[in-house]
Amino acid sequence: MHLHEYQAKALFREVGIPVPDGQVIDEPRQLLPLIDELGLPLVIKAQVLAGGRGKGGGVRLVRTASEAQAAATEILGMELVTAQTGDQGKTVRKVMVEQGIDITRELYLSLLIDRDRAEIVIIGSQDGGMAIEEVAARSPERIIRVQVNPLIGLQGYHLRQLAFGLELSPQLSRELASLLQKLYPFFMTYDCSQLEINPLVVTSTGQLLAVDAKVEIDSNSLYRHPELAALAEPDDQDPLEAEARAIGLNYIRLDGTIGTIVNGAGLAMATMDLIKQAGAEPANFLDVGGGASAEMIEKGFRLLLSDQRVRAIFINIFGGILRCDALARGVVQAARSTGLTLPVIVRMEGTNVDEGRRILAESGLTLTIVSTLTDAVRELTNLKDLQ
Amino acid sequence: MAIFADHHTRLLVQGITGREGSFHTRQCRDYGSNVVAGVTPGKGGQDLDGIPIFNTVATARTATGANASMILVPPSFAADAIMEAIDAGIELIICITEGVPVLDMLRIKHYLALKPSRLIGPNCPGIISPGACKIGIMPGAIHTPGGPMGVVSRSGTLTYEVVHQLSLVGLGQSSCIGIGGDPIIGITFIDCLQAFEADPETRGVVLVGEIGGNAEEEAALWIKAHMSKPVIGFIAGLTAPPGRRMGHAGAIVSHGMGTAAAKLIALREAEVEVCEHLGELGEVCARVMAQTAM
């Protein structure tokens, strides 16, 4: 779960991590009192869950009240398109209004999880303000990585490795140490999976300030952070994805026309690949659960039928402990109760498969029943003309 | 022969009285696994079909000599259950539960390094040595005992698909292991490859990977340096969009890392026979194994 910048900064402020003074608003008329309170210049920043907001025109520095008003009016409600939003962009519903900062220097700081070493890694760079991937490509020697073993936690030598690596002055080194002594516990306490401050600025008075904040929380941990779970905003989710989550389906919307219903995440990914290999495009990833029940299949059916772009459905189910005959009855019932008119290819394999295929064949429904994945690909190849 | 689980395995089930726990305990027992104990705090002294239930893993181990544990508890209790099993000296721990927080697994991973226990999972189907022992939620009937194939995978139903195809082309399995779909897991591809390389019953290995992380690339390096037996590889997620978690917590392409394409290249460089079309995996394995036998 990704937090908005304003949410992350509110949490930062609570634990004493310095951020610029500011506030989030969702209507331009809320701006005037803020100008009085914060003064000028101000920075107005679109609050959408995507990187590259600045380049997309979602961040403005304003020097007068009328500029501020114009910027807020323009950004609120705009469809912000950035490198990470896709072509449709994301609707901006909130902007963050912050005091402009007198910046002398921009650094980069992030914490993330090293999957291979099972450690926290702190990444620092002197080249703040640009994407870390860019720095990595251009001057990798300017990126400092410090590994922290979670059993010993953050120690003084980690801080020294970072500060000397970044060639910081003694005063800035102390500032950075004090910041990290708050940031590392923050990362652990809130079950972060990624935390990035870019830029981390040095102000004209020599203070460090988190001018941006990207925080991702491990969704698996939300049961112990109800206060974070409550921060999720319905507008940030694709409506079909939100609906799927509410009924316990694992669904991701894609751009194609062939809807898929699969049991198990790995098989669902492999099924998307099969569709692509047949020359068609999957409309979604949908995992109805490794031990899929007939009920879950019906739910999946209904979900796909509510997606107007779906022109055909490919069901790929491996019947294990829940046998194919039970799953076949689920498919038949789902097709009947939804009044299905789209072409459907069913590939079913596993325990009691003969009985399952017989039930499908005798259902009177116009299903295309295939027995192997190779046959499924052939049928999908025929279907791609539907697009 | 098989790896990690066999006729000597004395299985304990943590969460034995839950809906999933009791169902899969019976499935494992009916397959022939020797289920010796269950643990549910507060239900010590009761039994499930004659399998004695204990309050703690330590007491269960002392009383029954259990040497393996299958964990089927809700996600919020899973990390605690794994650590309890490690502390009780259980040699093989299989955590089926999906949804364990990553930071908990981070600590567990380092704790495991200090202890003799071996952890499979979490978020995995488990391990089966066909004809001998099943610890997990996989359907036993699709498997064929006697080798020659070892199977190791990050997935669940995709593994069943692969095993089923192997059985159809007449290739039995020595052991099949689902190592789990999370970013941080217990045993890795390499641990399994190492064990398969040393297992006389295994003559070839199927490695089923997916997008996210670096595990397949690391496995490829190990294969190149150490593996004498043929490896057939499959990677799911060639078409997965970047930045999205594809069902499994660990299945994500982020910052251009962890793509299926990069994994296929790494496997090919290690002379792994890569199969890109899932429907053909069984036939590819049959062809590779026939060549090896010659």
XYZ file of C-alpha atoms in Angstrom:
681
model
C 0.000 0.000 0.000
C 1.440 3.337 -1.103
C 0.893 6.409 1.051
C 0.295 9.843 -0.403
C 3.027 12.390 0.200
C 0.831 14.342 2.607
C 0.024 11.194 4.594
C 3.669 10.158 4.814
C 4.705 13.651 5.881
C 2.065 13.748 8.599
C 3.534 10.519 9.993
C 7.070 11.939 9.651
C 6.043 15.015 11.618
C 4.642 12.855 14.429
C 8.015 11.174 14.981
C 10.078 14.329 14.586
C 11.397 13.867 11.067
C 11.675 17.444 9.726
C 9.350 18.332 6.836
C 8.376 21.750 5.419
C 5.371 23.478 6.990
C 2.289 22.871 4.938
C -1.188 21.525 4.601
C -3.302 19.518 2.201
C -6.412 21.037 0.580
C -9.040 19.763 -1.818
C -10.656 23.058 -2.873
C -8.969 26.247 -4.163
C -10.923 28.436 -1.690
C -9.048 26.771 1.205
C -5.868 28.361 -0.093
C -6.235 31.987 1.082
C -5.981 31.394 4.837
C -2.977 29.175 4.134
C -1.169 31.961 2.297
C -1.597 34.104 5.401
C -0.365 31.323 7.619
C 2.555 30.005 5.569
C 3.619 33.140 3.696
C 5.107 33.234 0.195
C 6.631 31.698 -1.843
C 4.686 28.421 -1.739
C 4.978 25.106 -3.462
C 1.769 23.479 -4.678
C 1.996 19.747 -5.272
C -0.550 17.362 -6.766
C -1.286 14.398 -4.491
C -1.452 11.352 -6.729
C 0.201 7.979 -6.229
C 2.711 8.210 -9.050
C 6.244 9.410 -9.521
C 7.302 12.093 -11.984
C 4.687 14.609 -10.808
C 6.992 17.570 -11.388
C 7.659 16.734 -15.036
C 3.947 16.134 -15.581
C 3.096 19.672 -14.416
C 1.742 18.671 -11.018
C 4.235 20.701 -8.934
C 4.438 24.523 -9.038
C 6.484 27.108 -7.225
C 4.369 30.248 -6.777
C 5.487 33.693 -5.602
C 2.264 35.656 -5.374
C -1.235 35.014 -4.027
C -2.761 35.195 -7.503
C -0.190 32.752 -8.908
C -0.975 30.450 -6.024
C -4.698 30.673 -6.665
C -4.219 30.036 -10.393
C -1.957 27.030 -9.793
C -4.245 25.422 -7.212
C -7.280 25.926 -9.444
C -5.495 24.425 -12.394
C -3.993 21.421 -10.617
C -7.040 20.432 -8.576
C -9.189 18.257 -10.794
C -6.638 17.898 -13.579
C -5.827 14.516 -15.135
C -2.147 14.353 -14.312
C -0.163 12.265 -16.766
C 3.317 11.204 -15.652
C 5.726 8.485 -16.704
C 4.055 6.206 -14.122
C 0.331 6.933 -14.555
C -0.341 5.528 -18.008
C -1.906 7.601 -20.781
C -5.229 8.300 -19.054
C -3.437 9.941 -16.141
C -4.761 10.251 -12.612
C -7.316 12.749 -11.369
C -5.840 15.142 -8.810
C -8.243 15.445 -5.868
C -5.906 16.985 -3.313
C -2.928 19.311 -3.394
C -0.290 19.866 -0.785
C 0.503 23.519 -0.075
C 3.949 23.999 1.443
C 6.299 26.785 2.379
C 8.942 27.381 -0.272
C 12.374 26.373 1.022
C 15.689 28.129 0.608
C 17.681 25.219 -0.744
C 21.473 25.080 -0.769
C 21.871 21.434 -1.658
C 19.792 18.368 -2.570
C 20.583 14.847 -1.338
C 18.880 11.515 -1.892
C 17.984 9.026 0.838
C 15.991 5.812 0.769
C 15.467 2.668 2.806
C 14.359 -0.580 1.266
C 14.442 -4.316 1.688
C 17.216 -6.340 0.105
C 15.439 -9.579 -0.813
C 18.617 -11.520 -1.470
C 20.359 -10.703 1.802
C 17.233 -10.280 3.925
C 18.510 -6.943 5.184
C 17.451 -3.327 5.227
C 19.493 -1.295 2.803
C 20.008 2.438 3.177
C 20.799 4.203 -0.073
C 22.234 7.690 -0.152
C 23.428 9.934 -2.936
C 24.714 13.481 -3.289
C 22.664 13.830 -6.434
C 19.255 14.525 -4.967
C 16.351 15.662 -7.077
C 16.831 13.200 -9.887
C 15.661 9.616 -10.182
C 18.061 7.217 -8.503
C 17.968 4.946 -11.570
C 19.398 7.863 -13.552
C 22.217 8.374 -11.050
C 22.885 4.644 -11.049
C 23.220 4.653 -14.821
C 25.334 7.802 -15.049
C 27.586 7.724 -11.979
C 27.073 4.574 -9.902
C 30.093 5.459 -7.722
C 28.055 8.331 -6.285
C 25.530 5.944 -4.773
C 26.303 4.761 -1.245
C 24.642 1.532 -0.041
C 24.713 0.578 3.619
C 23.369 -2.843 4.644
C 21.697 -3.173 8.047
C 21.160 -6.618 9.519
C 17.717 -6.520 11.162
C 18.930 -8.498 14.189
C 21.430 -5.797 15.196
C 19.589 -2.795 13.812
C 21.031 0.612 12.979
C 24.474 1.201 14.530
C 26.895 4.104 14.617
C 29.165 2.597 11.984
C 26.281 2.447 9.511
C 25.815 6.188 9.955
C 29.547 6.816 9.523
C 29.674 4.696 6.355
C 26.885 6.772 4.922
C 28.139 10.202 6.026
C 31.746 9.629 4.933
C 30.544 7.991 1.732
C 28.487 11.088 0.944
C 31.407 13.345 1.917
C 29.252 15.336 4.345
C 30.588 18.015 6.674
C 30.714 17.122 10.394
C 27.627 19.251 11.031
C 25.623 17.643 8.215
C 26.803 14.206 9.308
C 25.288 14.850 12.744
C 22.080 16.069 11.121
C 21.869 12.956 8.954
C 22.578 10.670 11.913
C 19.820 12.278 13.916
C 17.418 11.948 10.969
C 18.228 8.270 10.419
C 17.869 7.508 14.106
C 14.227 8.462 13.601
C 13.795 7.133 10.094
C 15.048 3.577 10.673
C 12.693 2.943 13.628
C 9.917 4.530 11.547
C 10.609 2.037 8.744
C 10.494 -0.897 11.168
C 7.546 0.306 13.268
C 5.290 0.953 10.292
C 6.324 -2.178 8.351
C 7.553 -0.174 5.385
C 8.684 -1.984 2.290
C 10.100 1.173 0.668
C 10.776 4.663 1.883
C 12.284 7.358 -0.297
C 13.097 11.001 0.421
C 14.061 12.712 -2.813
C 15.169 15.347 -2.439
C 16.374 15.512 1.118
C 17.378 19.159 1.119
C 19.953 21.111 3.045
C 18.457 24.512 3.917
C 20.331 27.796 4.028
C 20.569 27.381 7.812
C 22.176 23.948 7.464
C 19.141 21.876 8.398
C 17.960 18.698 6.643
C 14.387 18.717 5.453
C 12.330 15.955 3.780
C 10.866 17.866 0.848
C 9.297 14.762 -0.641
C 8.251 11.458 0.917
C 7.388 8.208 -0.794
C 6.356 5.457 1.590
C 5.090 1.996 0.767
C 3.657 -0.136 3.554
C 3.761 -3.947 3.402
C 0.106 -4.859 2.797
C 0.589 -8.102 4.724
C 1.244 -6.044 7.860
C -1.908 -3.932 7.753
C -3.659 -6.161 10.282
C -1.394 -4.639 12.923
C -1.657 -1.077 11.577
C -5.368 -0.302 11.379
C -4.522 3.426 11.431
C -2.556 2.992 8.184
C -5.147 0.749 6.562
C -7.658 3.548 7.182
C -5.558 5.907 5.032
C -6.421 4.032 1.818
C -8.433 6.303 -0.475
C -11.084 4.681 -2.676
C -10.292 7.094 -5.530
C -6.793 5.661 -5.807
C -8.046 2.243 -6.809
C -9.399 1.054 -10.101
C -13.133 0.488 -9.374
C -13.074 -3.087 -10.688
C -9.954 -3.872 -8.684
C -11.574 -2.464 -5.555
C -14.722 -4.498 -6.155
C -12.652 -7.634 -6.700
C -10.761 -7.096 -3.466
C -14.010 -6.656 -1.561
C -15.228 -10.093 -2.705
C -11.903 -11.786 -2.064
C -10.587 -12.014 -5.631
C -7.060 -11.227 -6.666
C -7.592 -9.117 -9.784
C -5.454 -6.746 -11.812
C -6.862 -4.893 -14.772
C -4.851 -4.936 -17.991
C -5.353 -3.469 -21.461
C -6.415 -6.441 -23.602
C -9.717 -8.068 -24.555
C -9.422 -11.693 -23.405
C -10.702 -12.038 -19.854
C -9.073 -14.776 -17.776
C -10.207 -16.782 -14.786
C -7.479 -18.920 -13.243
C -6.855 -20.574 -9.893
C -3.493 -19.681 -8.390
C -1.250 -16.660 -9.031
C 1.574 -18.473 -10.823
C -0.805 -20.274 -13.180
C -2.682 -17.003 -13.742
C 0.537 -15.274 -14.831
C 1.455 -18.206 -17.068
C -2.051 -18.029 -18.595
C -1.576 -14.341 -19.452
C 1.650 -15.348 -21.176
C -0.188 -18.052 -23.155
C -2.747 -15.525 -24.381
C 0.007 -13.213 -25.531
C 1.810 -16.099 -27.230
C -1.413 -16.799 -29.142
C -1.280 -13.238 -30.479
C -4.063 -11.867 -28.276
C -3.964 -9.577 -25.235
C -5.181 -10.447 -21.730
C -7.799 -8.090 -20.241
C -6.825 -8.990 -16.708
C -4.970 -11.082 -14.192
C -7.473 -12.956 -12.044
C -6.568 -15.508 -9.409
C -9.667 -17.006 -7.818
C -7.517 -18.867 -5.275
C -5.435 -22.042 -5.433
C -8.285 -24.053 -3.954
C -10.890 -22.297 -6.095
C -14.500 -22.995 -5.261
C -17.414 -22.937 -7.675
C -18.632 -19.821 -5.885
C -15.375 -17.963 -6.506
C -15.517 -18.874 -10.182
C -18.995 -17.409 -10.413
C -17.793 -14.216 -8.732
C -14.945 -14.024 -11.217
C -17.383 -14.456 -14.093
C -19.568 -11.609 -12.916
C -16.581 -9.346 -12.463
C -15.260 -9.969 -15.981
C -18.695 -9.468 -17.525
C -18.882 -6.022 -15.960
C -15.750 -5.053 -17.911
C -16.977 -3.719 -21.270
C -13.686 -4.394 -23.016
C -13.815 -8.138 -22.459
C -14.690 -9.854 -25.777
C -14.063 -13.453 -24.759
C -13.220 -15.403 -21.629
C -10.542 -18.022 -21.110
C -10.997 -20.184 -18.035
C -7.925 -22.158 -17.049
C -8.480 -24.212 -13.912
C -6.337 -26.905 -12.403
C -8.564 -29.071 -10.246
C -6.651 -30.407 -7.303
C -8.193 -31.257 -4.009
C -11.324 -29.510 -5.197
C -12.128 -31.795 -8.092
C -12.895 -30.886 -11.707
C -16.504 -32.125 -11.525
C -17.301 -29.641 -8.762
C -15.521 -26.865 -10.657
C -17.360 -27.726 -13.883
C -20.691 -27.400 -12.095
C -19.512 -23.986 -10.887
C -18.652 -22.881 -14.419
C -22.004 -24.090 -15.785
C -23.945 -22.425 -13.028
C -22.023 -19.175 -13.435
C -22.578 -19.170 -17.203
C -26.319 -19.839 -16.782
C -26.947 -17.341 -14.005
C -25.105 -14.548 -15.783
C -26.852 -15.150 -19.122
C -23.503 -15.363 -20.808
C -23.240 -14.385 -24.485
C -19.474 -14.046 -24.938
C -17.361 -16.867 -26.337
C -15.814 -18.925 -23.544
C -12.876 -21.304 -23.776
C -12.556 -23.701 -20.882
C -9.428 -25.636 -20.227
C -9.734 -27.866 -17.214
C -7.222 -30.376 -15.960
C -6.549 -32.381 -12.845
C -8.490 -34.653 -10.529
C -11.700 -36.152 -12.032
C -11.189 -34.265 -15.261
C -13.257 -36.648 -17.437
C -16.334 -36.139 -15.308
C -15.710 -32.383 -15.331
C -15.477 -32.232 -19.122
C -18.607 -34.377 -19.482
C -20.568 -31.935 -17.299
C -19.365 -29.013 -19.420
C -20.114 -30.799 -22.702
C -23.628 -31.841 -21.659
C -24.547 -28.443 -20.211
C -26.062 -27.207 -23.476
C -23.936 -24.073 -23.196
C -21.795 -23.008 -26.126
C -18.481 -23.462 -24.403
C -15.315 -24.363 -26.247
C -13.823 -27.148 -24.185
C -10.166 -27.921 -24.714
C -8.026 -30.476 -22.965
C -4.469 -29.223 -23.426
C -2.866 -25.809 -23.191
C -1.648 -26.206 -26.756
C -5.272 -26.610 -27.902
C -6.200 -23.604 -25.797
C -3.596 -21.501 -27.578
C -5.010 -22.621 -30.964
C -8.528 -21.560 -29.947
C -7.215 -18.257 -28.631
C -5.487 -17.636 -31.938
C -8.890 -17.932 -33.653
C -10.408 -15.561 -31.123
C -7.944 -12.742 -31.603
C -9.843 -11.719 -34.764
C -12.647 -10.625 -32.448
C -10.590 -7.631 -31.482
C 15.165 -41.720 -1.963
C 13.828 -38.224 -1.982
C 14.876 -34.926 -0.484
C 13.916 -33.323 2.848
C 10.790 -35.467 3.509
C 10.449 -39.269 3.367
C 9.308 -42.346 5.335
C 11.239 -41.165 8.395
C 9.340 -37.885 8.607
C 7.246 -37.601 11.783
C 4.843 -34.777 11.105
C 3.319 -32.280 13.498
C 0.638 -29.790 12.445
C 0.516 -26.306 13.988
C -3.074 -25.107 13.758
C -4.443 -28.642 13.510
C -7.931 -27.785 14.772
C -8.589 -24.949 12.307
C -10.752 -25.548 9.236
C -7.775 -25.689 6.857
C -5.586 -27.361 9.450
C -7.878 -30.307 10.139
C -8.786 -30.769 6.461
C -5.192 -30.879 5.252
C -4.017 -32.948 8.205
C -6.451 -35.663 7.111
C -5.400 -35.292 3.467
C -1.724 -35.733 4.405
C -2.472 -38.684 6.679
C -4.623 -40.359 4.001
C -1.764 -39.970 1.525
C 0.422 -41.951 3.913
C 2.289 -39.270 5.840
C 3.041 -40.176 9.435
C 1.169 -37.443 11.329
C 2.169 -37.841 14.975
C 0.908 -34.691 16.681
C -0.987 -31.452 16.434
C -0.619 -28.156 18.258
C -3.405 -25.728 19.118
C -2.872 -23.591 22.223
C -5.608 -24.314 24.759
C -6.619 -27.633 23.174
C -3.834 -29.771 24.638
C -5.108 -33.200 25.657
C -7.705 -33.426 22.886
C -7.176 -35.338 19.633
C -8.054 -35.238 15.914
C -8.959 -38.750 14.659
C -6.620 -40.116 17.348
C -3.777 -37.678 16.558
C -2.847 -36.202 19.965
C -3.052 -32.408 20.332
C -0.634 -30.376 22.472
C -0.538 -26.768 23.698
C 3.015 -26.056 22.573
C 5.396 -27.332 19.916
C 8.044 -28.123 22.541
C 5.752 -30.475 24.489
C 4.524 -32.091 21.285
C 8.069 -32.744 20.141
C 9.131 -34.217 23.486
C 6.101 -36.494 23.636
C 6.054 -37.706 20.024
C 9.499 -37.212 18.532
C 8.049 -35.053 15.755
C 10.780 -33.857 13.369
C 8.705 -31.836 10.887
C 5.962 -29.266 11.281
C 3.317 -28.024 8.865
C 2.029 -24.569 9.790
C -1.569 -23.706 8.886
C -2.391 -20.801 11.181
C -3.793 -17.341 10.331
C -1.201 -14.856 9.002
C -1.026 -12.820 12.200
C 0.142 -15.939 14.102
C 2.405 -17.426 11.455
C 5.720 -15.716 12.275
C 5.291 -16.664 15.938
C 4.501 -20.251 14.939
C 7.627 -20.485 12.766
C 9.835 -19.160 15.573
C 8.235 -21.536 18.072
C 9.011 -24.477 15.781
C 12.609 -23.309 15.255
C 13.084 -22.949 19.009
C 11.649 -26.403 19.674
C 14.319 -27.863 17.389
C 11.989 -29.020 14.607
C 14.215 -29.977 11.671
C 11.829 -29.289 8.793
C 9.256 -26.501 9.016
C 6.717 -25.935 6.247
C 4.709 -22.715 6.482
C 1.706 -22.836 4.155
C 0.183 -19.596 5.458
C 0.084 -16.639 3.053
C 0.382 -13.059 4.296
C 3.309 -13.078 6.746
C 4.723 -9.531 7.053
C 8.067 -9.151 5.277
C 9.863 -7.614 8.260
C 8.945 -10.657 10.363
C 10.461 -12.895 7.711
C 13.585 -10.743 7.671
C 14.232 -11.510 11.341
C 13.258 -15.167 10.936
C 15.677 -15.581 8.050
C 18.596 -14.463 10.244
C 17.383 -16.491 13.210
C 17.268 -19.579 10.971
C 20.909 -19.038 10.068
C 21.784 -19.624 13.729
C 19.721 -22.818 14.032
C 19.663 -26.225 12.376
C 16.023 -25.931 11.220
C 15.119 -25.792 7.534
C 12.091 -23.660 6.589
C 9.983 -24.128 3.436
C 7.746 -21.152 2.661
C 5.839 -19.209 3.772
C 3.052 -18.791 1.196
C 3.748 -22.159 -0.400
C 2.000 -25.457 -1.232
C 4.597 -27.477 0.722
C 6.635 -30.542 -0.173
C 5.728 -33.996 -1.403
C 7.923 -37.027 -1.936
C 5.446 -39.092 -3.965
C 4.556 -42.427 -2.439
C 6.293 -41.576 0.831
C 5.265 -38.327 2.428
C 3.105 -35.319 1.660
C 3.394 -32.177 3.767
C 1.215 -29.495 2.267
C -1.925 -28.677 0.363
C -1.053 -30.142 -3.057
C -3.328 -32.821 -4.559
C -1.491 -36.100 -3.893
C -3.134 -38.072 -6.710
C -1.474 -36.216 -9.610
C 1.997 -37.272 -8.476
C 3.906 -40.371 -9.579
C 6.416 -42.036 -7.224
C 9.872 -43.209 -8.125
C 11.607 -40.262 -9.812
C 13.458 -39.323 -11.955
C 12.324 -35.685 -11.778
C 12.778 -33.234 -8.958
C 10.501 -30.192 -9.094
C 11.126 -26.858 -7.389
C 8.811 -23.879 -7.834
C 7.756 -20.511 -6.403
C 4.134 -21.251 -7.210
C 1.248 -23.547 -6.232
C -1.203 -24.547 -8.957
C 1.439 -23.879 -11.614
C 3.506 -26.601 -9.916
C 0.531 -28.966 -10.017
C 0.210 -28.234 -13.734
C 3.880 -29.085 -14.247
C 3.710 -32.256 -12.128
C 0.594 -33.386 -13.951
C 2.306 -32.970 -17.316
C 5.316 -34.923 -16.045
C 3.079 -37.767 -14.872
C 1.280 -37.786 -18.257
C 4.539 -38.222 -20.195
C 5.600 -40.997 -17.827
C 8.114 -39.076 -15.761
C 7.672 -39.695 -12.032
C 8.934 -37.359 -9.328
C 11.415 -37.836 -6.500
C 10.291 -34.750 -4.559
C 8.306 -31.643 -5.470
C 8.812 -28.485 -3.461
C 6.963 -25.203 -3.565
C 9.393 -22.743 -1.979
C 6.821 -19.944 -1.795
C 5.804 -16.730 -3.520
C 6.946 -14.210 -0.910
C 9.935 -11.844 -1.231
C 11.741 -13.429 1.744
C 11.453 -17.207 2.078
C 13.214 -20.027 3.902
C 14.986 -22.477 1.600
C 15.800 -21.214 -1.880
C 16.095 -22.679 -5.359
C 19.783 -23.272 -4.658
C 19.156 -25.281 -1.472
C 16.792 -27.532 -3.423
C 19.063 -27.851 -6.466
C 21.929 -28.823 -4.176
C 19.821 -31.534 -2.537
C 18.527 -32.799 -5.896
C 22.080 -32.920 -7.259
C 23.050 -35.161 -4.325
C 19.931 -37.356 -4.458
C 20.497 -40.564 -6.452
C 16.803 -40.954 -7.312
C 16.702 -37.543 -9.008
C 18.102 -37.503 -12.544
C 16.748 -34.173 -13.713
C 15.116 -31.084 -12.242
C 12.310 -28.782 -13.317
C 12.726 -25.233 -12.006
C 9.573 -23.098 -12.118
C 10.247 -19.428 -11.494
C 8.338 -16.208 -11.853
C 8.922 -12.468 -12.020
C 10.367 -10.537 -9.080
C 13.644 -10.648 -7.198
C 16.827 -12.339 -8.206
C 16.391 -15.972 -7.122
C 16.328 -17.480 -10.616
C 19.466 -15.579 -11.634
C 21.286 -16.801 -8.511
C 20.066 -20.333 -9.202
C 21.385 -20.071 -12.757
C 24.866 -19.184 -11.481
C 24.800 -22.148 -9.117
C 23.629 -24.498 -11.864
C 26.423 -23.354 -14.148
C 29.048 -23.959 -11.481
C 27.799 -27.101 -9.731
C 24.944 -28.950 -11.395
C 25.672 -32.082 -13.408
C 22.035 -33.144 -13.850
C 19.875 -31.531 -16.551
C 17.616 -28.649 -15.500
C 14.492 -27.605 -17.387
C 13.301 -24.075 -16.621
C 10.010 -22.239 -16.931
C 9.331 -18.614 -15.922
C 5.831 -17.188 -15.447
C 5.048 -13.525 -16.002
C 6.584 -12.600 -19.363
C 3.609 -10.286 -19.932
C 3.223 -8.935 -16.390
C 3.068 -5.125 -16.242
C 5.868 -3.493 -14.215
C 5.148 -2.121 -10.741
C 2.210 -4.426 -10.030
C 2.256 -7.348 -7.599
C 0.908 -10.312 -9.539
C -0.913 -12.132 -6.763
C 2.212 -13.293 -4.947
C 3.786 -10.674 -2.687
C 7.153 -11.362 -4.295
C 6.000 -11.304 -7.916
C 6.741 -7.738 -8.933
C 8.966 -6.120 -11.524
C 10.309 -2.989 -9.868
C 12.760 -0.440 -11.263
C 13.274 -2.724 -14.246
C 14.563 -5.541 -12.013
C 13.135 -9.038 -11.782
C 11.787 -9.352 -15.322
C 10.992 -12.740 -16.808
C 13.148 -11.915 -19.839
C 16.263 -11.356 -17.694
C 15.625 -14.633 -15.853
C 15.296 -16.558 -19.127
C 18.598 -15.120 -20.330
C 20.324 -16.101 -17.076
C 18.931 -19.641 -17.256
C 19.945 -20.053 -20.910
C 23.458 -18.895 -20.069
C 23.605 -21.689 -17.494
C 22.602 -24.169 -20.217
C 19.226 -24.751 -18.659
C 16.693 -26.054 -21.192
C 14.200 -23.211 -21.158
C 10.595 -23.950 -22.057
C 8.611 -20.824 -22.951
C 5.306 -22.541 -23.742
C 3.737 -24.029 -20.639
C 1.726 -26.514 -22.708
C 4.939 -28.118 -23.957
C 6.780 -28.499 -20.666
C 6.043 -32.209 -20.206
C 7.241 -33.027 -23.736
C 10.372 -30.919 -23.332
C 11.211 -32.781 -20.123
C 10.608 -36.126 -21.823
C 12.930 -35.174 -24.668
C 15.674 -33.885 -22.357
C 15.497 -36.950 -20.117
C 15.563 -39.312 -23.108
C 18.734 -37.591 -24.348
C 20.290 -37.845 -20.890
C 19.554 -41.568 -20.678
C 21.420 -42.192 -23.922
